[in-house]
DNA sequence: GAGTAAATGTATACCAGGTGCAGAAATCCT
DNA sequence: AGGATTTCTGCACCTGGTATACATTTACTC
């Protein structure tokens, strides 16, 4: 079908990859804030202007790799088998991610991934970018809920923000622990237990939070 | 006790206020992105360097006014009367905020406030700053829950992110509706109903989300 | 009240991220 | 091969933010 992307298209893809690779390499080696976009452009043998034609901001040089995951929860909810509740689908998907050490769960300890996570955790501008990411995930998930669970607008939005917030909190907790040394295999059991607890809380609500005595 | 703040202190406060006022005035008139910090400094009759001594970033010129609210939910939870569940305290506080048209609920339609909200909603960098704000609110609330509800670390964090996310979603929804014209009095009933629904969802959990049929 | 230490403010120059523009170079199409 | 179109580049420029080195003001002490 796409056997002929055309030279122009192929070259664009190669340039895109070259810039991204140069950026990641330099950032991992010297730190995100220590490397300027001019240096990245030079390393990728491209002008600064061209770099910004491919990546709108410096942060995107890092975050574009996660772009697919922005709609991941929405896709999971849409693809759930008949009879399955949205939350069940999300929970199972997350547990599977933990098993497979999917980086999105924070439970991948390959050195590259660990350094990448540490880099993001340490750079405020990258964390800010991740928040925008969360916002996109909320919107996509809300729409999926509306369309596949016959849920009113407000309920869908509220459920979406809760699910995304919890999902992110779990992943971030894992990533933080692994970023500074804890091995994934050692963390796995705890991560599963935490996820089970978190999704139970999400399902059953906060009404059991202890009152002031 | 503090009858003598000292000349230096008073002058600092006046400078702080002068810069903030100049900034808000210019931003509301011409838009956040259309006004440079240099212009703000000039209007406040202060050097650029001094401006940055008072406000670390351009965004802080706007957002510093909300700084107190960052720990508001935490304070509400701490101050709840004995026998009250944390969520109840937060809900009652929010409903009271709606009644009083507290800008933090998004339900204040004074022209100044409305334009301010619209400005924030429209400027991505300001929204990003608000997200950081949310993160701070989450941390503070989690700590309050841990300390006053004898809640384990993880539960406190998860409850906090859910509560803050829902609280923010409600406020933002109100602000968006008012920003472009809907009067607060007209929106009030709907806002109350939405809040009731949202807190019920938070209390009872998402387990009733419809499965795929 | 004069003099001095500490705190604040200023001017200037600078850096980095990001954009606008005019023209060169590569690609595509016939 | 050659013109139309897209992409890349170099350059100048703007803005947010910081470093340095110096001037000014306030507070404190005698």
GROMACS .gro file of C-alpha atoms in nm, chain B residues 38-131:
model
   94
  251UNK     CA    1   0.982   4.519   2.998
  252UNK     CA    2   0.662   4.715   2.940
  253UNK     CA    3   0.529   4.609   3.277
  254UNK     CA    4   0.851   4.717   3.444
  255UNK     CA    5   0.836   5.051   3.272
  256UNK     CA    6   0.474   5.107   3.369
  257UNK     CA    7   0.559   5.022   3.729
  258UNK     CA    8   0.860   5.256   3.714
  259UNK     CA    9   1.098   4.981   3.808
  260UNK     CA   10   1.387   4.811   3.634
  261UNK     CA   11   1.337   4.475   3.467
  262UNK     CA   12   1.585   4.324   3.709
  263UNK     CA   13   1.384   4.447   4.006
  264UNK     CA   14   1.065   4.309   3.861
  265UNK     CA   15   1.223   3.966   3.849
  266UNK     CA   16   1.339   4.008   4.206
  267UNK     CA   17   0.974   4.030   4.308
  268UNK     CA   18   0.821   3.782   4.064
  269UNK     CA   19   1.029   3.489   3.945
  270UNK     CA   20   0.846   3.452   3.614
  271UNK     CA   21   0.606   3.648   3.398
  272UNK     CA   22   0.328   3.405   3.484
  273UNK     CA   23   0.371   3.475   3.853
  274UNK     CA   24   0.266   3.834   3.788
  275UNK     CA   25  -0.082   3.693   3.737
  276UNK     CA   26  -0.088   3.377   3.944
  277UNK     CA   27   0.063   3.504   4.268
  278UNK     CA   28  -0.282   3.625   4.364
  279UNK     CA   29  -0.399   3.267   4.390
  280UNK     CA   30  -0.105   3.155   4.599
  281UNK     CA   31  -0.315   3.142   4.914
  282UNK     CA   32  -0.563   2.908   4.753
  283UNK     CA   33  -0.297   2.649   4.691
  284UNK     CA   34  -0.336   2.518   5.043
  285UNK     CA   35  -0.703   2.597   5.076
  286UNK     CA   36  -0.833   2.243   5.046
  287UNK     CA   37  -0.569   2.123   5.289
  288UNK     CA   38  -0.677   2.385   5.541
  289UNK     CA   39  -1.041   2.295   5.495
  290UNK     CA   40  -0.968   1.931   5.564
  291UNK     CA   41  -0.761   2.014   5.869
  292UNK     CA   42  -1.022   2.250   6.008
  293UNK     CA   43  -1.317   2.016   5.967
  294UNK     CA   44  -1.523   1.956   6.281
  295UNK     CA   45  -1.491   1.622   6.461
  296UNK     CA   46  -1.698   1.344   6.309
  297UNK     CA   47  -1.683   1.497   5.962
  298UNK     CA   48  -1.540   1.307   5.668
  299UNK     CA   49  -1.279   1.492   5.463
  300UNK     CA   50  -1.488   1.476   5.151
  301UNK     CA   51  -1.787   1.623   5.328
  302UNK     CA   52  -1.581   1.915   5.445
  303UNK     CA   53  -1.453   1.979   5.093
  304UNK     CA   54  -1.800   1.953   4.943
  305UNK     CA   55  -1.955   2.191   5.191
  306UNK     CA   56  -1.672   2.434   5.140
  307UNK     CA   57  -1.715   2.426   4.765
  308UNK     CA   58  -2.090   2.475   4.788
  309UNK     CA   59  -2.036   2.767   5.019
  310UNK     CA   60  -1.788   2.906   4.768
  311UNK     CA   61  -2.054   2.883   4.499
  312UNK     CA   62  -2.304   3.065   4.717
  313UNK     CA   63  -2.054   3.341   4.786
  314UNK     CA   64  -1.941   3.354   4.424
  315UNK     CA   65  -1.586   3.289   4.533
  316UNK     CA   66  -1.375   3.333   4.219
  317UNK     CA   67  -1.194   3.009   4.300
  318UNK     CA   68  -1.514   2.820   4.214
  319UNK     CA   69  -1.524   2.986   3.876
  320UNK     CA   70  -1.865   3.129   3.956
  321UNK     CA   71  -1.781   3.497   3.981
  322UNK     CA   72  -1.890   3.711   3.693
  323UNK     CA   73  -1.754   4.050   3.784
  324UNK     CA   74  -1.608   4.185   3.461
  325UNK     CA   75  -1.256   4.197   3.604
  326UNK     CA   76  -1.271   3.837   3.717
  327UNK     CA   77  -1.428   3.721   3.396
  328UNK     CA   78  -1.163   3.883   3.186
  329UNK     CA   79  -0.894   3.744   3.411
  330UNK     CA   80  -1.031   3.393   3.375
  331UNK     CA   81  -1.056   3.429   3.002
  332UNK     CA   82  -0.700   3.549   2.989
  333UNK     CA   83  -0.579   3.246   3.183
  334UNK     CA   84  -0.789   3.006   2.980
  335UNK     CA   85  -0.649   3.149   2.658
  336UNK     CA   86  -0.281   3.161   2.750
  337UNK     CA   87  -0.119   2.816   2.747
  338UNK     CA   88   0.168   2.927   2.966
  339UNK     CA   89  -0.076   3.046   3.229
  340UNK     CA   90  -0.267   2.721   3.214
  341UNK     CA   91   0.061   2.537   3.260
  342UNK     CA   92   0.126   2.748   3.565
  343UNK     CA   93  -0.216   2.655   3.699
  344UNK     CA   94  -0.126   2.291   3.663
   0.00000   0.00000   0.00000
